[in-house]
Short mmCIF file of C-alpha atoms and ligand atoms in Angstrom, two decimals:
data_model
loop_
_atom_site.label_atom_id
_atom_site.label_comp_id
_atom_site.label_asym_id
_atom_site.label_seq_id
_atom_site.Cartn_x
_atom_site.Cartn_y
_atom_site.Cartn_z
CA MET A 867 -0.01 0.17 0.02
CA LEU A 868 2.97 2.38 1.15
CA GLY A 869 4.91 1.18 -1.80
CA PRO A 870 8.55 -0.35 -2.30
CA ARG A 871 10.17 -0.01 1.03
CA GLU A 872 13.84 1.11 -0.49
CA SER A 873 12.54 4.20 -2.66
CA SER A 874 9.20 5.27 -1.00
CA LEU A 875 8.59 8.35 1.29
CA TRP A 876 5.57 7.03 3.10
CA HIS A 877 7.37 4.55 5.26
CA MET A 878 9.73 7.18 6.57
CA ILE A 879 6.64 9.62 7.77
CA SER A 880 4.41 6.95 8.74
CA ALA A 881 5.37 7.72 12.26
CA PRO A 882 5.15 11.40 12.49
CA THR A 883 1.33 10.52 10.78
CA ILE A 884 0.69 8.57 13.80
CA TRP A 885 1.54 11.04 16.15
CA ALA A 886 -0.74 13.95 13.99
CA LEU A 887 -3.61 11.32 14.10
CA HIS A 888 -3.21 10.85 17.94
CA PHE A 889 -3.19 14.45 18.43
CA CYS A 890 -6.50 14.80 16.39
CA VAL A 891 -7.89 12.16 18.09
CA VAL A 892 -7.03 13.00 21.63
CA TYR A 893 -7.84 16.82 20.74
CA GLY A 894 -11.53 15.67 19.20
CA TRP A 895 -12.26 12.94 21.92
CA THR A 896 -11.71 15.18 24.91
CA ALA A 897 -13.65 17.94 23.12
CA SER A 898 -17.01 15.95 22.65
CA VAL A 899 -16.40 13.97 25.58
CA CYS A 900 -16.56 17.13 27.60
CA ALA A 901 -19.13 18.81 25.31
CA ARG A 902 -21.68 15.98 25.55
CA GLY A 903 -21.22 16.19 29.86
CA PRO A 904 -18.21 16.82 31.77
CA ASP A 905 -16.51 13.32 32.16
CA PRO A 906 -13.04 13.65 32.93
CA ALA A 907 -12.57 9.71 33.62
CA ALA A 908 -14.13 9.06 29.70
CA ALA A 909 -11.92 11.70 28.55
CA ARG A 910 -8.32 10.31 30.35
CA LEU A 911 -9.51 6.45 29.44
CA GLY A 912 -9.84 7.83 25.55
CA ILE A 913 -6.48 9.79 25.84
CA GLY A 914 -4.84 6.71 27.46
CA ILE A 915 -6.01 4.22 24.97
CA ALA A 916 -5.07 6.43 22.10
CA THR A 917 -1.77 6.99 23.49
CA ALA A 918 -1.34 3.31 24.11
CA VAL A 919 -2.34 2.72 20.38
CA ALA A 920 -0.23 5.06 19.10
CA LEU A 921 2.87 4.15 20.50
CA LEU A 922 2.57 0.49 19.58
CA GLY A 923 2.16 1.74 16.21
CA ILE A 924 5.32 3.92 16.35
CA ALA A 925 7.47 1.06 18.04
CA VAL A 926 6.34 -1.37 15.27
CA VAL A 927 7.11 1.50 12.22
CA GLY A 928 10.23 2.52 14.48
CA TRP A 929 11.49 -1.29 14.67
CA ARG A 930 11.15 -1.95 10.91
CA ALA A 931 12.83 1.57 10.21
CA TRP A 932 15.66 0.51 12.02
CA ARG A 933 15.90 -3.22 10.36
CA GLN A 934 15.50 -0.85 6.89
CA TRP A 935 18.91 1.25 8.28
CA ASP A 936 20.33 -2.21 9.46
CA TYR A 937 22.94 0.41 11.17
CA LEU A 938 24.36 -2.87 13.11
CA ASP A 939 24.96 -4.73 10.03
CA ASP A 940 27.62 -2.22 8.76
CA TYR A 941 28.05 0.85 11.11
CA ASP A 942 26.94 3.22 8.13
CA TYR A 943 25.39 6.64 8.84
CA GLU A 944 26.31 8.52 5.76
CA HIS A 945 24.17 7.67 2.48
CA ASP A 946 24.88 9.92 0.35
CA GLY A 947 25.56 7.71 -2.82
CA PRO A 948 23.56 7.41 -6.02
CA SER A 949 22.68 3.88 -5.08
CA VAL A 950 19.89 1.33 -4.09
CA GLU A 951 21.66 0.74 -0.89
CA ASP A 952 22.05 4.01 0.26
CA ARG A 953 18.57 4.94 -0.51
CA ARG A 954 17.22 2.42 1.72
CA GLU A 955 19.26 2.96 4.25
CA PHE A 956 18.77 6.90 4.25
CA LEU A 957 15.19 6.40 4.39
CA GLY A 958 15.20 3.75 6.93
CA HIS A 959 17.66 6.26 9.12
CA ALA A 960 15.35 9.20 9.14
CA GLY A 961 12.41 7.02 9.69
CA TRP A 962 13.78 5.29 12.85
CA LEU A 963 15.15 9.29 14.19
CA LEU A 964 11.46 10.09 12.93
CA ALA A 965 9.77 7.62 14.88
CA ILE A 966 11.76 8.62 18.41
CA VAL A 967 10.55 12.11 18.01
CA SER A 968 7.05 10.98 17.44
CA ALA A 969 7.25 8.76 20.22
CA ILE A 970 8.08 11.64 22.42
CA GLY A 971 5.02 14.04 21.01
CA VAL A 972 2.79 11.61 21.49
CA ILE A 973 3.72 11.18 25.07
CA PHE A 974 4.07 15.11 25.40
CA VAL A 975 0.18 15.26 24.49
CA GLY A 976 -1.03 12.47 25.78
CA MET A 977 0.51 13.40 29.41
CA PRO A 978 -2.13 15.53 30.41
CA ALA A 979 -4.60 12.95 30.67
CA LEU A 980 -2.60 11.88 34.06
CA PHE A 981 -3.39 15.39 35.64
CA ILE A 982 -6.95 16.02 33.97
CA GLU A 983 -9.32 16.35 36.94
CA THR A 984 -12.39 18.33 35.08
CA CYS A 985 -13.45 19.32 31.59
CA LEU A 986 -13.20 23.36 32.34
CA MET B 1041 28.06 70.06 7.73
CA ALA B 1042 28.53 66.62 9.54
CA GLY B 1043 29.42 68.15 12.81
CA SER B 1044 27.02 70.64 13.03
CA ARG B 1045 23.94 68.68 12.13
CA ARG B 1046 25.16 66.02 14.61
CA ARG B 1047 25.49 68.87 17.18
CA ALA B 1048 22.23 69.88 16.51
CA GLY B 1049 20.67 66.67 17.07
CA ARG B 1050 22.51 65.62 20.30
CA ASP B 1051 20.27 64.98 22.83
CA PRO B 1052 20.93 66.37 26.08
CA LEU B 1053 20.07 63.24 27.72
CA ASN B 1054 22.66 60.99 26.36
CA VAL B 1055 20.02 58.43 25.41
CA GLY B 1056 22.73 55.57 25.04
CA ARG B 1057 23.78 56.12 28.76
CA VAL B 1058 19.91 56.67 30.14
CA LEU B 1059 18.43 53.81 28.26
CA PRO B 1060 19.91 50.94 29.98
CA ALA B 1061 18.93 52.66 33.15
CA VAL B 1062 15.50 53.19 32.39
CA LEU B 1063 14.98 49.51 30.69
CA ILE B 1064 16.03 48.31 34.07
CA ALA B 1065 13.81 50.30 35.91
CA ILE B 1066 10.94 49.42 34.10
CA LEU B 1067 11.62 45.69 34.53
CA LEU B 1068 12.19 46.47 38.12
CA GLY B 1069 9.11 47.87 38.33
CA GLY B 1070 7.63 45.07 37.17
CA CYS B 1071 8.61 42.99 40.22
CA SER B 1072 6.17 44.46 42.64
CA GLY B 1073 3.24 46.88 42.98
CA VAL B 1074 -0.69 45.92 42.48
CA GLN B 1075 -0.30 44.33 39.06
CA SER B 1076 2.34 41.86 39.01
CA VAL B 1077 3.19 38.07 38.74
CA LEU B 1078 6.04 38.21 40.77
CA ASP B 1079 4.67 39.68 43.98
CA PRO B 1080 1.78 37.05 44.42
CA ALA B 1081 -1.15 37.61 46.93
CA GLY B 1082 -3.09 34.78 46.14
CA ARG B 1083 -2.65 30.90 46.49
CA ASP B 1084 -2.40 29.96 42.47
CA ALA B 1085 -0.59 33.06 42.05
CA GLU B 1086 2.53 31.67 44.66
CA VAL B 1087 2.18 28.43 42.19
CA LEU B 1088 2.89 30.29 39.04
CA ALA B 1089 5.22 32.86 40.34
CA ARG B 1090 7.25 29.79 41.96
CA LEU B 1091 6.99 28.13 38.32
CA PHE B 1092 8.51 31.09 36.59
CA TRP B 1093 11.13 31.04 39.47
CA TRP B 1094 12.10 27.78 38.61
CA MET B 1095 12.03 27.73 34.81
CA LEU B 1096 14.02 31.01 35.06
CA GLY B 1097 16.61 29.64 36.94
CA GLY B 1098 16.75 26.65 34.81
CA ALA B 1099 17.13 28.62 31.53
CA VAL B 1100 19.88 30.84 33.44
CA ILE B 1101 21.99 27.36 34.25
CA LEU B 1102 21.42 26.07 30.66
CA TRP B 1103 22.15 29.55 28.93
CA VAL B 1104 25.47 29.57 30.90
CA LEU B 1105 26.42 25.66 30.40
CA MET B 1106 25.86 26.21 26.82
CA ASN B 1107 27.37 29.33 26.30
CA GLY B 1108 30.15 27.88 28.53
CA LEU B 1109 30.73 24.98 26.41
CA LEU B 1110 31.26 27.22 23.30
CA VAL B 1111 33.63 29.13 24.72
CA TYR B 1112 35.59 26.20 25.80
CA VAL B 1113 35.47 24.27 22.42
CA SER B 1114 35.88 27.41 20.53
CA ARG B 1115 38.40 29.06 22.59
CA ILE B 1116 40.31 27.02 25.38
CA ASP B 1117 40.51 23.50 23.77
CA THR B 1118 40.02 23.65 20.52
CA ARG B 1119 41.14 20.06 19.41
CA PRO B 1120 38.55 17.86 17.06
CA LEU B 1121 36.44 15.59 19.27
CA SER B 1122 36.69 11.89 18.37
CA ALA B 1123 33.64 10.62 16.37
CA ARG B 1124 32.47 8.71 18.98
CA ALA B 1125 32.50 11.60 21.65
CA ALA B 1126 30.66 14.04 19.23
CA GLU B 1127 28.39 11.28 18.66
CA TRP B 1128 27.55 10.83 22.61
CA LEU B 1129 27.62 14.61 22.80
CA ILE B 1130 24.71 14.94 20.16
CA ILE B 1131 23.02 11.90 21.59
CA GLY B 1132 23.26 12.89 24.95
CA GLY B 1133 23.43 16.62 24.94
CA GLY B 1134 20.63 16.81 21.90
CA ILE B 1135 17.96 14.52 22.55
CA VAL B 1136 18.25 12.58 25.92
CA PHE B 1137 18.91 15.82 28.33
CA PRO B 1138 16.33 17.82 26.39
CA THR B 1139 14.00 15.13 26.49
CA VAL B 1140 14.10 14.52 30.08
CA VAL B 1141 14.54 18.26 31.22
CA LEU B 1142 11.39 19.14 29.10
CA ALA B 1143 9.52 16.23 30.44
CA GLY B 1144 10.25 16.96 33.89
CA LEU B 1145 9.29 20.90 33.50
CA LEU B 1146 6.20 19.62 31.50
CA SER B 1147 4.80 17.24 34.29
CA PHE B 1148 5.72 19.96 36.89
CA ALA B 1149 3.61 22.22 35.00
CA LEU B 1150 1.07 19.80 34.42
CA SER B 1151 0.76 18.75 37.98
CA GLU B 1152 0.06 22.15 39.28
CA MET B 1153 -3.00 22.60 36.93
CA PRO B 1154 -5.73 20.32 39.07
CA GLU B 1155 -5.42 22.91 42.08
CA GLN B 1156 -5.63 25.90 39.78
CA ARG B 1157 -9.19 24.38 39.07
CA ALA B 1158 -9.91 23.35 42.53
CA PRO B 1159 -14.09 24.03 43.16
CA GLY B 1160 -14.52 27.53 45.25
CA SER B 1161 -16.37 26.98 48.95
CA GLY B 1162 -19.20 29.84 49.37
CA LEU B 1163 -19.24 32.45 47.09
CA THR B 1164 -19.45 32.54 43.35
CA VAL B 1165 -18.49 35.46 41.29
CA SER B 1166 -19.83 35.98 37.78
CA VAL B 1167 -18.00 38.17 35.53
CA THR B 1168 -19.11 38.95 32.09
CA GLY B 1169 -16.60 40.99 29.70
CA GLU B 1170 -18.10 43.58 28.04
CA SER B 1171 -17.00 46.41 25.88
CA TRP B 1172 -15.01 48.13 27.59
CA TRP B 1173 -15.59 46.97 31.12
CA TRP B 1174 -16.64 43.90 33.47
CA ARG B 1175 -20.58 43.51 34.28
CA VAL B 1176 -19.79 41.46 37.88
CA GLU B 1177 -22.37 39.54 39.89
CA TYR B 1178 -21.93 38.08 43.56
CA LEU B 1179 -24.06 35.30 44.50
CA PRO B 1180 -23.08 34.08 48.00
CA ASP B 1181 -23.64 30.19 48.95
CA GLY B 1182 -27.58 29.59 48.85
CA ALA B 1183 -28.40 33.06 47.47
CA GLU B 1184 -31.11 33.12 44.71
CA THR B 1185 -30.51 36.49 43.27
CA PRO B 1186 -27.10 38.04 42.40
CA VAL B 1187 -25.68 41.16 43.99
CA VAL B 1188 -25.05 42.90 41.01
CA SER B 1189 -22.12 45.66 40.80
CA ALA B 1190 -19.46 46.73 38.03
CA ASN B 1191 -15.75 46.99 37.40
CA GLU B 1192 -14.44 45.82 40.24
CA ILE B 1193 -14.06 42.76 42.11
CA ARG B 1194 -13.96 42.01 45.91
CA LEU B 1195 -12.97 39.00 47.04
CA PRO B 1196 -12.72 37.72 50.99
CA VAL B 1197 -8.83 36.40 51.97
CA GLY B 1198 -8.25 33.15 52.93
CA ARG B 1199 -10.89 30.95 51.16
CA ARG B 1200 -11.50 30.09 47.77
CA SER B 1201 -14.08 31.68 45.37
CA GLU B 1202 -15.44 30.42 42.17
CA ILE B 1203 -15.34 32.74 39.26
CA THR B 1204 -17.55 32.04 36.22
CA LEU B 1205 -16.61 33.77 33.20
CA ASN B 1206 -19.12 35.08 30.21
CA ALA B 1207 -18.31 37.25 27.36
CA HIS B 1208 -20.75 39.82 25.61
CA ARG B 1209 -20.40 40.06 21.69
CA VAL B 1210 -16.61 39.49 21.84
CA ILE B 1211 -13.73 37.50 23.44
CA HIS B 1212 -11.99 39.12 26.67
CA SER B 1213 -9.67 37.51 29.12
CA PHE B 1214 -9.76 37.75 32.67
CA TRP B 1215 -6.75 38.10 34.41
CA ILE B 1216 -5.69 39.13 37.91
CA PRO B 1217 -1.69 38.66 38.08
CA ALA B 1218 -1.38 39.27 41.78
CA LEU B 1219 -4.14 36.55 42.51
CA GLY B 1220 -3.90 33.77 39.92
CA GLY B 1221 -3.39 32.94 36.16
CA LYS B 1222 -5.97 33.91 33.24
CA THR B 1223 -9.06 32.54 31.70
CA ASP B 1224 -10.73 33.60 28.57
CA MET B 1225 -13.88 34.96 28.45
CA ILE B 1226 -15.97 33.60 25.22
CA PRO B 1227 -18.95 34.79 24.29
CA GLY B 1228 -21.92 31.94 24.07
CA ARG B 1229 -19.55 29.71 26.16
CA GLU B 1230 -19.13 29.80 30.63
CA THR B 1231 -15.46 29.12 31.49
CA ARG B 1232 -15.08 28.67 35.21
CA MET B 1233 -11.76 29.34 37.59
CA SER B 1234 -11.16 29.80 41.17
CA LEU B 1235 -9.01 32.37 43.12
CA GLU B 1236 -7.85 31.90 46.92
CA PRO B 1237 -6.21 35.51 47.97
CA THR B 1238 -3.75 35.38 50.83
CA ARG B 1239 -3.31 38.71 51.41
CA ALA B 1240 -5.52 41.75 51.87
CA GLY B 1241 -5.02 44.77 49.88
CA GLU B 1242 -5.86 46.19 46.68
CA PHE B 1243 -4.75 44.91 43.22
CA ARG B 1244 -5.40 45.36 39.77
CA GLY B 1245 -6.54 43.55 36.70
CA GLN B 1246 -6.55 43.70 33.09
CA CYS B 1247 -8.28 42.14 30.41
CA ALA B 1248 -5.67 40.20 28.49
CA GLU B 1249 -7.28 39.34 25.17
CA PHE B 1250 -7.35 41.80 22.67
CA CYS B 1251 -10.89 43.07 22.10
CA GLY B 1252 -11.15 46.42 20.23
CA GLU B 1253 -9.84 49.50 20.45
CA SER B 1254 -10.06 50.51 24.08
CA HIS B 1255 -8.74 46.81 25.27
CA ALA B 1256 -6.13 48.73 26.93
CA LEU B 1257 -7.86 50.51 28.80
CA MET B 1258 -9.92 47.32 30.18
CA ALA B 1259 -8.45 47.20 33.75
CA LEU B 1260 -10.40 46.05 36.79
CA GLY B 1261 -9.87 47.07 40.50
CA ALA B 1262 -9.42 44.31 42.57
CA VAL B 1263 -9.78 44.21 46.42
CA VAL B 1264 -9.44 41.45 48.93
CA MET B 1265 -10.80 41.78 52.10
CA ASP B 1266 -11.01 40.00 55.38
CA GLU B 1267 -13.91 37.83 55.80
CA ASP B 1268 -15.97 40.12 58.12
CA ALA B 1269 -15.36 43.20 56.09
CA PHE B 1270 -16.22 41.32 53.01
CA ALA B 1271 -19.33 40.25 54.37
CA ALA B 1272 -20.31 43.95 55.75
CA TRP B 1273 -19.19 45.29 52.34
CA LEU B 1274 -21.84 43.02 50.48
CA GLU B 1275 -24.47 43.49 52.34
CA LYS B 1276 -24.12 47.16 51.96
CA GLU B 1277 -23.45 46.73 47.89
CA ALA B 1278 -26.61 44.40 47.85
CA ALA B 1279 -28.47 47.12 49.38
CA PRO B 1280 -30.22 49.91 47.34
CA ALA B 1281 -28.44 53.50 46.54
CA VAL B 1282 -28.36 55.91 49.74
CA PRO B 1283 -30.35 59.32 48.50
CA PRO B 1284 -28.38 62.38 47.66
CA GLU B 1285 -27.50 64.43 50.73
CA SER B 1286 -26.13 67.82 49.59
CA ASP B 1287 -28.32 69.83 47.40
CA ALA B 1288 -25.66 69.44 44.84
CA ALA B 1289 -26.17 65.74 44.76
CA ARG B 1290 -30.03 66.22 44.89
CA ARG B 1291 -29.67 68.63 41.35
CA GLY B 1292 -27.06 66.13 40.27
CA GLN B 1293 -29.96 63.09 40.46
CA ALA B 1294 -32.32 65.51 38.51
CA VAL B 1295 -29.89 66.21 36.00
CA PHE B 1296 -29.13 62.31 35.94
CA ASN B 1297 -33.05 61.77 35.28
CA ALA B 1298 -33.53 64.48 32.44
CA GLU B 1299 -30.48 63.72 30.37
CA GLY B 1300 -32.20 59.56 30.50
CA CYS B 1301 -28.72 58.31 31.87
CA GLY B 1302 -31.21 55.40 33.50
CA ALA B 1303 -31.90 54.21 30.04
CA CYS B 1304 -28.39 52.48 30.57
CA HIS B 1305 -27.28 52.60 34.20
CA ALA B 1306 -29.34 50.94 36.79
CA VAL B 1307 -29.50 52.99 40.18
CA ARG B 1308 -31.02 50.71 42.09
CA GLY B 1309 -34.14 52.06 44.27
CA THR B 1310 -34.31 54.97 41.91
CA ALA B 1311 -36.40 54.57 38.28
CA ALA B 1312 -32.89 53.96 36.48
CA SER B 1313 -32.85 50.68 35.86
CA GLY B 1314 -30.92 50.54 32.62
CA ARG B 1315 -28.79 47.53 31.85
CA VAL B 1316 -26.66 48.78 28.59
CA GLY B 1317 -23.67 50.05 31.01
CA PRO B 1318 -22.24 49.32 34.48
CA ASP B 1319 -24.61 49.70 37.58
CA LEU B 1320 -24.47 52.46 39.19
CA THR B 1321 -25.97 51.81 42.62
CA HIS B 1322 -22.75 51.94 44.45
CA VAL B 1323 -20.34 53.41 41.89
CA GLY B 1324 -18.96 56.38 44.54
CA GLY B 1325 -17.93 53.41 46.40
CA ARG B 1326 -15.44 51.75 43.99
CA VAL B 1327 -11.48 52.37 43.87
CA SER B 1328 -11.58 53.77 40.21
CA LEU B 1329 -13.62 54.68 37.27
CA ALA B 1330 -14.31 53.55 34.18
CA ALA B 1331 -12.84 49.87 34.53
CA GLY B 1332 -9.60 50.86 36.25
CA ILE B 1333 -8.95 53.99 34.38
CA LEU B 1334 -9.61 56.84 36.23
CA PRO B 1335 -9.53 57.73 39.72
CA MET B 1336 -12.86 57.81 41.58
CA THR B 1337 -12.61 61.71 41.90
CA ALA B 1338 -15.45 64.76 41.00
CA GLU B 1339 -12.84 65.88 38.49
CA ALA B 1340 -12.21 62.32 36.69
CA LEU B 1341 -16.44 61.97 36.90
CA MET B 1342 -16.60 65.36 35.21
CA ARG B 1343 -14.28 64.49 32.52
CA TRP B 1344 -15.47 61.39 31.60
CA ILE B 1345 -19.54 62.53 31.24
CA ARG B 1346 -18.34 65.24 29.30
CA ASP B 1347 -16.54 62.89 26.53
CA PRO B 1348 -15.95 59.11 27.35
CA GLU B 1349 -14.71 58.92 23.86
CA ALA B 1350 -11.29 61.14 24.87
CA ILE B 1351 -10.73 58.56 27.33
CA LYS B 1352 -11.69 55.32 25.92
CA PRO B 1353 -11.61 55.21 22.31
CA GLY B 1354 -14.81 53.87 20.83
CA ALA B 1355 -16.80 54.04 24.39
CA MET B 1356 -20.27 52.60 24.36
CA MET B 1357 -21.28 56.02 26.38
CA PRO B 1358 -22.30 59.35 24.44
CA GLY B 1359 -20.51 62.44 25.34
CA TYR B 1360 -22.24 64.91 27.31
CA ASP B 1361 -20.16 68.07 26.52
CA HIS B 1362 -23.40 70.22 26.01
CA LEU B 1363 -23.86 70.12 30.05
CA SER B 1364 -22.82 73.11 32.05
CA ASP B 1365 -19.72 72.76 34.23
CA ASP B 1366 -22.28 73.30 37.14
CA ASP B 1367 -24.40 70.73 35.67
CA LEU B 1368 -21.56 68.21 35.33
CA SER B 1369 -20.02 68.96 38.95
CA ALA B 1370 -23.83 68.45 40.26
CA LEU B 1371 -23.68 65.01 38.57
CA ALA B 1372 -20.46 64.21 39.85
CA ALA B 1373 -21.39 65.15 43.41
CA TYR B 1374 -24.63 62.56 42.85
CA LEU B 1375 -22.56 59.80 41.77
CA GLU B 1376 -19.89 60.35 44.22
CA GLY B 1377 -22.08 60.11 47.05
CA LEU B 1378 -23.56 57.29 45.83
CA THR B 1379 -21.20 54.88 48.00
CU1 LIG C 1428 -11.85 43.08 27.01
#
C-alpha cells in the first residue's frame, strides 16, 4: 500500500503521521466527551487508549525503520551515494529518527491525561 | 556640515547612557506592585510565581552551560572531538537531556493545574466581559438573586471563591496577576476558574485578550478583604442606593434623570434600571472609575461624562459636552455620593 520500502517516502513519515492522528483523536475525543457532559474519567481513558495504540504503532514503524537502516550490519550512517542501498538506508535512518521524535511527541500530548480532573 | 548636524541632533539626555537605566527601572518596576505576577497575593499566583522562578533558574543554568561549552570548545580546547565523543555529545546533549528536562518541566507544570481549578467554597462571582468594562455579579452560598456590581471585584481573603466567566459579543480574558492565572471569556460559552487570595489589599486586573479599540484601557479593580469586612461590604452592595444628601447631589440626580442616563445605567432604589452600561448603585464606593482607568474623584467623573470617547476610544457611552460645568459637577457630586 505504501510502495516499496527502499524508495517510498511513506514508510519514513508514517510515525509522524501516527503522531498527527493521535493529536487529532486526543483533542477531538476530549472536546466531545466534555461537551456531552463533563466526564473527565472517560476523557482520561480515551486519551490513555489512544496513546497506547499510537505508541505501539510507532514502535512497530520504528523497529522496521531500524531494520531497514541495518546500522548494526555495517555501522554506516552516511548515505549520500546514488545507490539503491544508500537510498534504502537513508530512508530507514530518517524514519527511525522520526519515530523517536514522534514517540516523544505522543507522550507529551498524552501526558495531561494523567493530571486532568475537570473538563473546564 | 556633518559636525553641525550631529551637534544639532545631540540629545541633552544622552539616550545611550540613560536607556539601559530606564529599561532596568521598568523591568524592576514589574517585580512588585498591584499588578505583578512576581508579587503574589493568592494561592494560585504563588504557584505560578514559583513555576516562573524555577523556569528562569533552569534557563539561566542552561544558558551558562551552553555558552560555557561553546567558549570551551572554540577558545580553550580547540582540538577536534573524536567521532565517538561527538556522537555521544549529540545523542546525550541533543536528544536525551532536553527530552528529560522538558518532560520534567512539563509534568511539574501539569501537576500544578488541577489545583488552579479546584472548586470554590461558598461565594461565586460571575464576571461578564463587555466592551470595555466588566459586569460583576456576586452569588453568596445559597443566595437566589445575585448582587449586581461592575468594574471591580472584591473577594474574601483565605478562602477559595468560584469565578464564572462569560463574554458579551467579543472575546476577553480575565486576569488579576497578583491573584492567579488568566482565563479566556468567550461569547456563548461559560468558563470558570477559582481564586484563593492570601493577603488583603488592593490589586489590579487587566483584560488579556485583544477585544477592540479600548482593550488596553479595560482594567479591573480587585480588592481583597478580611472575611468580616467582606461580608459587611457585600451587604451594603446588595442594598439600594443611598438617597442624595447635599443640594448639589440632589440637583445631580435631577440632571441624571433629565439626561436619561437611567436608560443605560441602573441605580437600584430609583427609576434608573438600564442594563446596557455598568450598574451605578454604589459607583462612588469603587476604587477606580471607568474600569480601572481613572481615579474615583469628582474631577474624573466630570471628565468622563463630558467626553468618554476622549478617555476610552470607542466607548459605548455618548458624551455630554452640552452640559454646563455646573450640571456636570452636580452629577459628579451625586455619583460620588453613591457609596
Ligand atoms: Cu476586553
